[in-house]
PDB file of C-alpha atoms in Angstrom:
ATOM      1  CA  UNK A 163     109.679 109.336 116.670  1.00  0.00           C
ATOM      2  CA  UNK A 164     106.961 108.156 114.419  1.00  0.00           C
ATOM      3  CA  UNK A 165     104.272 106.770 115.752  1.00  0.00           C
ATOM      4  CA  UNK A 166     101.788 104.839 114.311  1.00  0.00           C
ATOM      5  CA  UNK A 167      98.683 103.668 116.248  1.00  0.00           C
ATOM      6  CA  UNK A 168      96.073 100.979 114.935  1.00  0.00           C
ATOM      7  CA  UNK A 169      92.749 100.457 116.460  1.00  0.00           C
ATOM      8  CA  UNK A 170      89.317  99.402 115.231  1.00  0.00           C
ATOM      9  CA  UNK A 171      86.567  96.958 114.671  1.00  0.00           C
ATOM     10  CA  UNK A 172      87.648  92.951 115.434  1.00  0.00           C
ATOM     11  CA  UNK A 173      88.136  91.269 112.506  1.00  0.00           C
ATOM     12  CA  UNK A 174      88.931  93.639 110.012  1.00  0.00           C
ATOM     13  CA  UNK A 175      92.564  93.411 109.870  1.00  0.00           C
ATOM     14  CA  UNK A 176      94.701  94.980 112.717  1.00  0.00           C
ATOM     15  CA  UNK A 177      97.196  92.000 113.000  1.00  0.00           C
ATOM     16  CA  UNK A 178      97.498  92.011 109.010  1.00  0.00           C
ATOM     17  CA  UNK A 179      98.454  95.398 109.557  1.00  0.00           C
ATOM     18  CA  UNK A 180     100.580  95.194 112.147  1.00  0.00           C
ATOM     19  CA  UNK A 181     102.564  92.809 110.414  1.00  0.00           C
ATOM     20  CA  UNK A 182     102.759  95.289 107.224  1.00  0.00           C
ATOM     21  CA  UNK A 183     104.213  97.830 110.016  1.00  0.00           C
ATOM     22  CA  UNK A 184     106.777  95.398 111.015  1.00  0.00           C
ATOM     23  CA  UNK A 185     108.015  94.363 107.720  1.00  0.00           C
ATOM     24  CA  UNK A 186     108.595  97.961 107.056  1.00  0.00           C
ATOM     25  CA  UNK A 187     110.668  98.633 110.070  1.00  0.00           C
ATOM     26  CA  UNK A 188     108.133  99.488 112.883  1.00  0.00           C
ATOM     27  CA  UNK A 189     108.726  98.140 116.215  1.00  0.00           C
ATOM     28  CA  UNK A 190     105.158  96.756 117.044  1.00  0.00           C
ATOM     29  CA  UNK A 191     103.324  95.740 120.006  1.00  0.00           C
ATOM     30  CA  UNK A 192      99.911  94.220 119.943  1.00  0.00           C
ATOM     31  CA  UNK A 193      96.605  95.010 122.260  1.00  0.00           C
ATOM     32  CA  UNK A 194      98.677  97.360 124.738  1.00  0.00           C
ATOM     33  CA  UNK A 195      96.586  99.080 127.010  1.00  0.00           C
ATOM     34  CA  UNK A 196      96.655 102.824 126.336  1.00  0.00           C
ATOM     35  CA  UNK A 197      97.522 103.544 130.309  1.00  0.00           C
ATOM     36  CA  UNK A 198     101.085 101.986 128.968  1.00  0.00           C
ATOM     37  CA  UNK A 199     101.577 104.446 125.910  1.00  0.00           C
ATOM     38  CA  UNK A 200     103.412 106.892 127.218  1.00  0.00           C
ATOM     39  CA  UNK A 201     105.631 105.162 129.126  1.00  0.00           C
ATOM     40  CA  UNK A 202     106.463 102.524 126.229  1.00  0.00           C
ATOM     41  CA  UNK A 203     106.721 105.618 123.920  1.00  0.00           C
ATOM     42  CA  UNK A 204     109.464 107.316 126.243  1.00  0.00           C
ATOM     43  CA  UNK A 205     111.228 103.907 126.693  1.00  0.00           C
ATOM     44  CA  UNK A 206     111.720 103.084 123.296  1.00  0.00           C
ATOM     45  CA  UNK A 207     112.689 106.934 122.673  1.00  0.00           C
ATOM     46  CA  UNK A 208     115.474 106.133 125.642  1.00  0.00           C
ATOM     47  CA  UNK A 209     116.902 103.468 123.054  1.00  0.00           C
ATOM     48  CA  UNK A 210     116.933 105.170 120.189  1.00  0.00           C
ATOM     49  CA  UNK A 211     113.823 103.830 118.187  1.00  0.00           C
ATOM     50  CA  UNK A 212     112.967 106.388 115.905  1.00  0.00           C
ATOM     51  CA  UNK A 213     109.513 103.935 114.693  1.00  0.00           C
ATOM     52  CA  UNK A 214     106.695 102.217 116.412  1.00  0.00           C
ATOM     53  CA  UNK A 215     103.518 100.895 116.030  1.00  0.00           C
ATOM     54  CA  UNK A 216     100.878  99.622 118.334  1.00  0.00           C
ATOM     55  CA  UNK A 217      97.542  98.090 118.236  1.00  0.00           C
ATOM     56  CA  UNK A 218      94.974  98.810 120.410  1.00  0.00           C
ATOM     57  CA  UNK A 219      91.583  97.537 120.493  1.00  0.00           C
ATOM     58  CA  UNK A 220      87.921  97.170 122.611  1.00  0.00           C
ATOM     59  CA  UNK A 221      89.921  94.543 124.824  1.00  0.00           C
ATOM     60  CA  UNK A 222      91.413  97.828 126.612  1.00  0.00           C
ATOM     61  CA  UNK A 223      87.655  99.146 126.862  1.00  0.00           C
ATOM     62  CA  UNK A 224      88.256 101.050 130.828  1.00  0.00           C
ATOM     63  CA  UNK A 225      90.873 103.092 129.182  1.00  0.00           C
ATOM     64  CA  UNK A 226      90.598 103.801 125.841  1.00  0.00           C
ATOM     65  CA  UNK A 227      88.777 107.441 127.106  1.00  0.00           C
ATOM     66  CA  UNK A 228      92.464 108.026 127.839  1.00  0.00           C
ATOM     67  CA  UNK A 229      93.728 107.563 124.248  1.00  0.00           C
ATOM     68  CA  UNK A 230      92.740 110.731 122.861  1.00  0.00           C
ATOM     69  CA  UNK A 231      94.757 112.786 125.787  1.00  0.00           C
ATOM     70  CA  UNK A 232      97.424 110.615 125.133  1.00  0.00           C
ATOM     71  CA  UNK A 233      98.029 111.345 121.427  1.00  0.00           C
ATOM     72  CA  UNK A 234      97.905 114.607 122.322  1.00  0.00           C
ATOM     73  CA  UNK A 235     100.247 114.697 124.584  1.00  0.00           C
ATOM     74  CA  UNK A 236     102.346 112.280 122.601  1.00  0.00           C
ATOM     75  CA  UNK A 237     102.016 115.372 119.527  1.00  0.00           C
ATOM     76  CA  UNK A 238     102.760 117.963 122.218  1.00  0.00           C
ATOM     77  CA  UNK A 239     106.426 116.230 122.582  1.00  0.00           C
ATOM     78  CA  UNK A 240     107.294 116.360 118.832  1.00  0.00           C
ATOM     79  CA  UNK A 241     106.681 112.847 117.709  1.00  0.00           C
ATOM     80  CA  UNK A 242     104.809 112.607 114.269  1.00  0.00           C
ATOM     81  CA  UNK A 243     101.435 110.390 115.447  1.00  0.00           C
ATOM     82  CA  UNK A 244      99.286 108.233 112.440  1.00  0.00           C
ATOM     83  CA  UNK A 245      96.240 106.771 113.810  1.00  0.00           C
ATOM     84  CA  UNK A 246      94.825 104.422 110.987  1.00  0.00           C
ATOM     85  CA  UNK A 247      90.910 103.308 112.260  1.00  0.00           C
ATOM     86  CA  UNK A 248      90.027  99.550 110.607  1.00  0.00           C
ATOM     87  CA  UNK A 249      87.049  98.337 109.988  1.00  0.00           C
ATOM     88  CA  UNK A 250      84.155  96.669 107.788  1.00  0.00           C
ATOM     89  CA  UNK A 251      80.752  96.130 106.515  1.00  0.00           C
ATOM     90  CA  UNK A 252      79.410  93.586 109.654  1.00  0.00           C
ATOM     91  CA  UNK A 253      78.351  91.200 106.585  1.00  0.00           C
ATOM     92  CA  UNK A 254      82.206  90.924 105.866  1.00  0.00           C
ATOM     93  CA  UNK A 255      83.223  90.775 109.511  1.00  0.00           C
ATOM     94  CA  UNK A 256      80.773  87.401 110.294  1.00  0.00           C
ATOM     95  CA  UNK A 257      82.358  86.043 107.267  1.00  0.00           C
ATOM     96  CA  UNK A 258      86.086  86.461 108.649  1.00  0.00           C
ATOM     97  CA  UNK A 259      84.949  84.867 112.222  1.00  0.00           C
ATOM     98  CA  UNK A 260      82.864  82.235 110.627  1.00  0.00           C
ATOM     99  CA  UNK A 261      85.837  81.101 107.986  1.00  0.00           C
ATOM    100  CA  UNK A 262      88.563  81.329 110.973  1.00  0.00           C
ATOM    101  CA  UNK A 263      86.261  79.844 113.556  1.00  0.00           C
ATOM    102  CA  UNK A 264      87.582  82.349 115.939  1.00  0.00           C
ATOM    103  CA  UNK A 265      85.140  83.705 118.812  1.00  0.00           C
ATOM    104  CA  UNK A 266      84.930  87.675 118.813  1.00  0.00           C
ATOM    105  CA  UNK A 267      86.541  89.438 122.074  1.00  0.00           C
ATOM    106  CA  UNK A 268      84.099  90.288 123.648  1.00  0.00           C
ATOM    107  CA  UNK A 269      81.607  87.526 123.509  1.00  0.00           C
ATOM    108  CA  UNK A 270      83.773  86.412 126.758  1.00  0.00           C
ATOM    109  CA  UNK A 271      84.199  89.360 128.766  1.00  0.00           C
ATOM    110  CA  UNK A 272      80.730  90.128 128.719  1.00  0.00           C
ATOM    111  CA  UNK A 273      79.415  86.708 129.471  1.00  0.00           C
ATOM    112  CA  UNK A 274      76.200  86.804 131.572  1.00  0.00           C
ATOM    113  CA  UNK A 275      75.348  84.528 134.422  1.00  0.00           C
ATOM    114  CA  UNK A 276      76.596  83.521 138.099  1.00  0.00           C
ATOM    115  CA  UNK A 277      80.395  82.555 136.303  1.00  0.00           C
ATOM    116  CA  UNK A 278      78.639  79.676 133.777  1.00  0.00           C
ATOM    117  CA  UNK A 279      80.213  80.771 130.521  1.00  0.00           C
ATOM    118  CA  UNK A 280      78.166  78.253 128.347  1.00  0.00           C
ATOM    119  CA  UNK A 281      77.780  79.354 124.691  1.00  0.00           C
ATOM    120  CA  UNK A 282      73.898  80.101 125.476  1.00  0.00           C
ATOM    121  CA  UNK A 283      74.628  82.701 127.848  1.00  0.00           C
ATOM    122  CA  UNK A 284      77.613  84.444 125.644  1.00  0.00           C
ATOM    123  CA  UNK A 285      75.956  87.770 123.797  1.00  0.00           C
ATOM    124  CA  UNK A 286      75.784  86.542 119.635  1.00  0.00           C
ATOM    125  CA  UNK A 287      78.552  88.084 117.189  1.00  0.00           C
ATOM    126  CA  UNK A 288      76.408  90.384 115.738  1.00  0.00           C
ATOM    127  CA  UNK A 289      75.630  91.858 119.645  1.00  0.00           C
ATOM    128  CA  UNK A 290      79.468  91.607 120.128  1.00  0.00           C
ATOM    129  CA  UNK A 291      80.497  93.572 116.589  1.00  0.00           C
ATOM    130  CA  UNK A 292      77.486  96.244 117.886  1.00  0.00           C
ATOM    131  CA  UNK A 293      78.821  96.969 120.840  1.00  0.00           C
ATOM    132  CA  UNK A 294      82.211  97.226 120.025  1.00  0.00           C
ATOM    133  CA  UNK A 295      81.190 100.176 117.321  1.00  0.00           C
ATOM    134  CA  UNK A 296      79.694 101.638 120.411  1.00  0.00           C
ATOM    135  CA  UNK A 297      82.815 101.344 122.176  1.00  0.00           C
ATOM    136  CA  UNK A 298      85.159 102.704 119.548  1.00  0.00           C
ATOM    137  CA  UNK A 299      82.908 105.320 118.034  1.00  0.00           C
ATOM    138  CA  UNK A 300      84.774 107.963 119.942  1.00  0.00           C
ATOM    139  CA  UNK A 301      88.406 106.746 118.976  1.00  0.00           C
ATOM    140  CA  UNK A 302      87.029 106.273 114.614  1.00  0.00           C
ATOM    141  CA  UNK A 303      87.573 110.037 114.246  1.00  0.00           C
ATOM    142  CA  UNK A 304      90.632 110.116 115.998  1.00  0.00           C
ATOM    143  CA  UNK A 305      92.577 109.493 112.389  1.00  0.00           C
ATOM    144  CA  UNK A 306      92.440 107.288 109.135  1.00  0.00           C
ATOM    145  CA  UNK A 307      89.282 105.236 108.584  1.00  0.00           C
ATOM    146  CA  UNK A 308      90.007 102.448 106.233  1.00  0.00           C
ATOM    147  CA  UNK A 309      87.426 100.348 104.773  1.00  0.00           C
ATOM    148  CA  UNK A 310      88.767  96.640 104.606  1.00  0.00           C
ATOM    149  CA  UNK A 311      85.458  95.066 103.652  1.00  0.00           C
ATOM    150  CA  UNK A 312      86.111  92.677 100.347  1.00  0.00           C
ATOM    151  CA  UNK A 313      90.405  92.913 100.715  1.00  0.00           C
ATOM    152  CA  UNK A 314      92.114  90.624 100.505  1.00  0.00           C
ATOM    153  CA  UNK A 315      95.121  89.806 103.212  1.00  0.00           C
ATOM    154  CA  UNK A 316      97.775  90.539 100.502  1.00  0.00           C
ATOM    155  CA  UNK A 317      95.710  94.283  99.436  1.00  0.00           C
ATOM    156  CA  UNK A 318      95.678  95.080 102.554  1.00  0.00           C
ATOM    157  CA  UNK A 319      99.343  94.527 103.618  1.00  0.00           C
ATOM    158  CA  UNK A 320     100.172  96.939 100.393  1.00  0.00           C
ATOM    159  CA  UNK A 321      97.709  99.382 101.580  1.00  0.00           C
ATOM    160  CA  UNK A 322      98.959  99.698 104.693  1.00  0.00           C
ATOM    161  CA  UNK A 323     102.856  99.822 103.424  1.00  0.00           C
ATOM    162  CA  UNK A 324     100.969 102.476 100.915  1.00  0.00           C
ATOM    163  CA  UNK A 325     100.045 104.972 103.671  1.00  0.00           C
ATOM    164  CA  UNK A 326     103.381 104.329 105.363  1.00  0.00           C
ATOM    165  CA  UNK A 327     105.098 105.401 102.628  1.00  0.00           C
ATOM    166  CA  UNK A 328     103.352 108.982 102.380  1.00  0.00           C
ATOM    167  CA  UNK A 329     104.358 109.439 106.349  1.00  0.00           C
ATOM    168  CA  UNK A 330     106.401 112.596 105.364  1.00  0.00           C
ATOM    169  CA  UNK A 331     103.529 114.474 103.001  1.00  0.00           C
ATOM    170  CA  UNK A 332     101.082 116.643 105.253  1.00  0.00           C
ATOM    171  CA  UNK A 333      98.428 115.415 103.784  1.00  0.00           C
ATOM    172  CA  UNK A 334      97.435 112.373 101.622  1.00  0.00           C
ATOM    173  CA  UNK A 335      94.843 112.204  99.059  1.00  0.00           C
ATOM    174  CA  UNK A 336      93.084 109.141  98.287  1.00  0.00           C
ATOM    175  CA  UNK A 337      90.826 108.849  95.095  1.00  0.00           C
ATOM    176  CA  UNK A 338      88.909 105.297  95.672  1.00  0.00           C
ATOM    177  CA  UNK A 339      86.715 104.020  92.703  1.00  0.00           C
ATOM    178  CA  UNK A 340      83.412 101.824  93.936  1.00  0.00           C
ATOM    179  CA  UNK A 341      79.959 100.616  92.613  1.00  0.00           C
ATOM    180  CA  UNK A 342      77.055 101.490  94.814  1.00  0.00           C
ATOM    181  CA  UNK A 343      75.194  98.445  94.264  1.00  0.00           C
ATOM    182  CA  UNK A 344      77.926  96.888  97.178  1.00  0.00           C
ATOM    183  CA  UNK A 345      77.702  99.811  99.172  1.00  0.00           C
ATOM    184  CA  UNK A 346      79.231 103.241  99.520  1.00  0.00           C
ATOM    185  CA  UNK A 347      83.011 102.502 101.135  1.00  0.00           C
ATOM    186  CA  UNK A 348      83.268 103.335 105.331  1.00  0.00           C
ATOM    187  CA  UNK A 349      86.165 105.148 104.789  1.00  0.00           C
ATOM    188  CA  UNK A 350      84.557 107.852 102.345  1.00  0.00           C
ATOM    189  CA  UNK A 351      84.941 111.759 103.392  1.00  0.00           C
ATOM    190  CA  UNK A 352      83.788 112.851 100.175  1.00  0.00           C
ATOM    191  CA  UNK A 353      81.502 110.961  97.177  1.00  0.00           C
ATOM    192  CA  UNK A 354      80.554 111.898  93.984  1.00  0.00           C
ATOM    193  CA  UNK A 355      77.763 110.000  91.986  1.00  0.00           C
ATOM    194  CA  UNK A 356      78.788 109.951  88.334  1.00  0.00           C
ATOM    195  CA  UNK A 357      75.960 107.076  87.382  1.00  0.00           C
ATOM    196  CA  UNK A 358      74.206 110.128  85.904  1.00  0.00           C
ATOM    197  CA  UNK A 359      76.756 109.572  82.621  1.00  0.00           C
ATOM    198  CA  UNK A 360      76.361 106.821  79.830  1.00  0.00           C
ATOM    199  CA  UNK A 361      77.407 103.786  80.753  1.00  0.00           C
ATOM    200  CA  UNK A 362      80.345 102.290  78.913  1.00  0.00           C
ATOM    201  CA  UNK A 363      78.870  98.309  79.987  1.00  0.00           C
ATOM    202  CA  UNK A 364      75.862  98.672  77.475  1.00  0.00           C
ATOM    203  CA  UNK A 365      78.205  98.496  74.479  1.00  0.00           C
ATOM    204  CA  UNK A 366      79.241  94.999  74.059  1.00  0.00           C
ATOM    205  CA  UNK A 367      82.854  95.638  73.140  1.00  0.00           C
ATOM    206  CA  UNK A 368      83.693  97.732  76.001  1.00  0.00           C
ATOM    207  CA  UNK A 369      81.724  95.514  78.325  1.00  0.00           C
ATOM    208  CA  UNK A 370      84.688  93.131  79.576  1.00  0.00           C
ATOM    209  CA  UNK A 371      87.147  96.268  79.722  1.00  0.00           C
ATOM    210  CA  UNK A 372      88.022  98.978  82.475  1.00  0.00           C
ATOM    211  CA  UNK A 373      88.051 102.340  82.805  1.00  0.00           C
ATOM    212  CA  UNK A 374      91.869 102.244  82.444  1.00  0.00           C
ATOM    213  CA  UNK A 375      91.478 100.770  78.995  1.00  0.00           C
ATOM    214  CA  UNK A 376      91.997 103.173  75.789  1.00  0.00           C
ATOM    215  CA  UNK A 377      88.484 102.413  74.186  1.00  0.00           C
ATOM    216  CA  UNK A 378      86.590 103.355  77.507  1.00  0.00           C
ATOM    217  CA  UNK A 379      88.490 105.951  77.913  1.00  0.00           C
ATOM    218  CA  UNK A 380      87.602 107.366  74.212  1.00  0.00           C
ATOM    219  CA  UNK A 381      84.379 106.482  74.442  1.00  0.00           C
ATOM    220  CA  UNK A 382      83.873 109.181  77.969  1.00  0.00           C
ATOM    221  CA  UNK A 383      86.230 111.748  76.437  1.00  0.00           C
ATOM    222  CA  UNK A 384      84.163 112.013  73.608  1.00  0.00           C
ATOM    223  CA  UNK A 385      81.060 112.913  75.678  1.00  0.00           C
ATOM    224  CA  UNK A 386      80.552 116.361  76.958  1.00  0.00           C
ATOM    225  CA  UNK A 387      78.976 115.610  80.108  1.00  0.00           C
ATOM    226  CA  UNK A 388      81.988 113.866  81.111  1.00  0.00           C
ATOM    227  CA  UNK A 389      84.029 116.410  80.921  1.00  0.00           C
ATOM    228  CA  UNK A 390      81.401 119.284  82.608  1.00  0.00           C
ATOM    229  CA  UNK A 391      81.492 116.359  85.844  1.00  0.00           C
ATOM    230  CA  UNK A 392      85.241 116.074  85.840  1.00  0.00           C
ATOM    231  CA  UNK A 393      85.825 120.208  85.828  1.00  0.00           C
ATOM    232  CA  UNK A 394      83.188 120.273  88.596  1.00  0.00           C
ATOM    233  CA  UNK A 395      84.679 117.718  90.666  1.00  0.00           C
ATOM    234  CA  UNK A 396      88.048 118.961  90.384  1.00  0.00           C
ATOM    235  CA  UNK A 397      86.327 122.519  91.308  1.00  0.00           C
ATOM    236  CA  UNK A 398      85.128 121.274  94.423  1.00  0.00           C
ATOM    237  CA  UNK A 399      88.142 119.257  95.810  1.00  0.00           C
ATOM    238  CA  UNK A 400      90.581 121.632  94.822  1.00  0.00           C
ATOM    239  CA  UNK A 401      89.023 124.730  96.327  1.00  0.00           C
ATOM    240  CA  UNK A 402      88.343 122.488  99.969  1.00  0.00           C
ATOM    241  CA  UNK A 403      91.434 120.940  99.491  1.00  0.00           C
ATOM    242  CA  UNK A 404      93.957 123.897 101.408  1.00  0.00           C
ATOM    243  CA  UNK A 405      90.882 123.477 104.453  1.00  0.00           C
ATOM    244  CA  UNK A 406      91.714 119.738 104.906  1.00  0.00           C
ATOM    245  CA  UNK A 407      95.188 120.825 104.932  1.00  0.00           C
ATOM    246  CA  UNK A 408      94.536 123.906 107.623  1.00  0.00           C
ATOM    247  CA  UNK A 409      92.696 121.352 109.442  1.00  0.00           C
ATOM    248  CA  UNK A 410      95.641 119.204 110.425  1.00  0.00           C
ATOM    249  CA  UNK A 411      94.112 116.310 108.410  1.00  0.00           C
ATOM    250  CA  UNK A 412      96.487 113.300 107.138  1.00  0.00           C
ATOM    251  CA  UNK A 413      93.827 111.664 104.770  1.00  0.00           C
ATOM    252  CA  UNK A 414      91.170 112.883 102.412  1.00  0.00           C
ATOM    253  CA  UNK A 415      89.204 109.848 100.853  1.00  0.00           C
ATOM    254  CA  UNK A 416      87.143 111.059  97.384  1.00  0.00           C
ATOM    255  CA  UNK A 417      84.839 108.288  96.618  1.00  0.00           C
ATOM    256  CA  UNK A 418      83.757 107.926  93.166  1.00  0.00           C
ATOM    257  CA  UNK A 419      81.327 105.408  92.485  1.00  0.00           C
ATOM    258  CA  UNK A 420      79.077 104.158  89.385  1.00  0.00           C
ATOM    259  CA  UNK A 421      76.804 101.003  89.113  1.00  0.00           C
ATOM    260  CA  UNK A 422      79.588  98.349  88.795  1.00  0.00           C
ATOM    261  CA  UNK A 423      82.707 100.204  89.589  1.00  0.00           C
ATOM    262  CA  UNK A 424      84.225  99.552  86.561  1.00  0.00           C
ATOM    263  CA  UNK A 425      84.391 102.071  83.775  1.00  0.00           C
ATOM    264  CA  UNK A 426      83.033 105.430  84.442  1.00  0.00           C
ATOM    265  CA  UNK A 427      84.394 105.846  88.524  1.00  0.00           C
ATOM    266  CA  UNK A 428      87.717 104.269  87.674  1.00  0.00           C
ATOM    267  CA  UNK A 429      87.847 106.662  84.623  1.00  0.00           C
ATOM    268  CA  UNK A 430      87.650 109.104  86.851  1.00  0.00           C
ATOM    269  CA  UNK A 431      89.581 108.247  89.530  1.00  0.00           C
ATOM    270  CA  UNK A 432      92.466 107.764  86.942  1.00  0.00           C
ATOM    271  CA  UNK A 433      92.470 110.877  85.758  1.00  0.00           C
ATOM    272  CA  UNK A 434      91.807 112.666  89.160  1.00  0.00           C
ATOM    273  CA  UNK A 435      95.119 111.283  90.548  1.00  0.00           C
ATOM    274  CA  UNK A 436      97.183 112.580  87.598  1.00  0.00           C
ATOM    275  CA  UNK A 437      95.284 116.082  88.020  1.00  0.00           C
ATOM    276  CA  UNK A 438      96.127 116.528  91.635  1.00  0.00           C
ATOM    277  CA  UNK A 439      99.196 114.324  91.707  1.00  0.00           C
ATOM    278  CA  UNK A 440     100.941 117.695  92.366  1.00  0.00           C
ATOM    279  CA  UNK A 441      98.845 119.062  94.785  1.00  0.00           C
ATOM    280  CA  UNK A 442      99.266 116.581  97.563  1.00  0.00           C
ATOM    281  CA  UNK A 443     100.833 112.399  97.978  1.00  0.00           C
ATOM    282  CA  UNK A 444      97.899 110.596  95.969  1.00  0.00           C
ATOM    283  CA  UNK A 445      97.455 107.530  96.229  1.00  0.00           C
ATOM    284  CA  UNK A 446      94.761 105.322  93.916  1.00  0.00           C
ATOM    285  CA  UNK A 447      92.259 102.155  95.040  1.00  0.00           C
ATOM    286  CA  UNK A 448      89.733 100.367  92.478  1.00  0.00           C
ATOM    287  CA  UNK A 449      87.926  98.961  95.380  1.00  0.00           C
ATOM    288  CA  UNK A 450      85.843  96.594  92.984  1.00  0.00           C
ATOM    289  CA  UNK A 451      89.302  95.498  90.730  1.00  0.00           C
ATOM    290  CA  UNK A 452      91.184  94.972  93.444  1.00  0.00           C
TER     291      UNK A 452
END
């Protein structure tokens, strides 16, 4: 069966993603404690499901110690386990809870006082999205970390319904474009720094454009040092690449970022993707155009 398991940080899109899951044919189940995995996995097996999804979060905090032993064991009887890790800058997280008005988790189950739950003895949202990193630090390197800080709803469902889609590849490799001046992306296992090149935004006709447009791209294939960064680059992941792969990982995220994340590290990432496209699934993100 394939299994898919979502977990991470509240607020950064497990129920968006769950709902990708189920409009792709996933039978889903939200929050379950991860005591109840193995028997809901060998139920649904009983019926016939061949694909299911389930979110678990901090919420099931006395047993997620258990989850790791249970995707194991889960492995250990032939089904094909995903576990995709959410989460986001905490900037972008008080901005989802703020907008939807929604209290965190845990800012009631960890409520302090003799049972008087009044707002002024409830731990703040910042203390509630810091503790549940604490919580769920263990279970982040237990698969896919993705980075939902700035997507939209709608990017995210396709991103989700992206990885889905490379469920039968061994491995998937991600090139993501970013600019550093909004932060290196969470979900990063590799990042390269190509700000060191000219920068395509100081001529005023290729200013408005992209790194997918024809004039940027002349502009970096006529420079040399573009093309000594690219060969190294494609040095590096492609001789590390077969030890991802020997390491039983699902996802490798390459991080390219420049100042604004708009010519020179979506340049690259463009033509990274067509280099390796038979190497391994790729799959492309312009975190900063999307």
């Amino acid at each position: 069966m394939r299994i898919i398991l979502i977990t991470g940080i509240s607020g950064s899109g497990k129920s968006i993603g769950l709902a990708a899951l189920e409009d792709a044919g996933y039978f889903c189940v939200d929050n379950l404690p991860p005591t109840l995995l193995r028997a809901l996995v060998e139920t649904r097996q009983n019926e016939g499901a061949t694909a299911l999804a389930v979110a678990v979060d901090a919420r099931s905090a006395l047993s997620l110690a258990e989850l790791p032993a249970d995707i194991r064991w889960l492995k250990q009887q032939g089904h094909d386990v995903k576990v995709l890790f959410l989460t986001a800058k905490t900037e972008s997280l008080i901005t989802r809870f703020s907008e939807t008005r929604r209290s965190h988790p845990l800012s009631h189950r960890e409520a302090i006082g003799d049972g008087d739950k009044s707002p002024i003895h409830r731990p703040t949202l910042v203390e509630c999205i810091r503790r549940e990193r604490e919580m769920l630090a263990d279970v982040e390197g237990l698969g896919q970390v993705i980075d939902t800080s700035g997507l939209s709803a709608n990017k995210l469902r396709a991103w989700i319904k992206d990885l889905v889609g490379s469920d039968h590849s061994p491995l998937t490799l991600l090139f993501e474009s970013f600019a550093f001046k909004y932060g290196v992306p969470l979900d990063a296992d590799l990042v390269f720094d190509v700000r060191i090149l000219p920068n395509p935004y100081y001529d005023l006709a290729l200013r408005p454009l992209t790194g997918r447009d024809q004039p940027v791209i002349n502009f970096l294939d006529a420079l040399p040092e573009v093309e000594h960064l690219m060969g190294d680059i494609r040095n590096f992941v492609e001789k590390w690449l077969p030890s991802f792969k020997n390491d039983n990982r699902s996802y490798l995220t390459v991080a390219i970022g420049c100042t604004g994340g708009q010519h020179r590290s979506v340049y690259f990432v463009e033509h990274l993707a067509v280099y390796f496209q038979h190497a391994a699934r790729v799959l492309k993100r312009h975190r900063e155009l999307d």
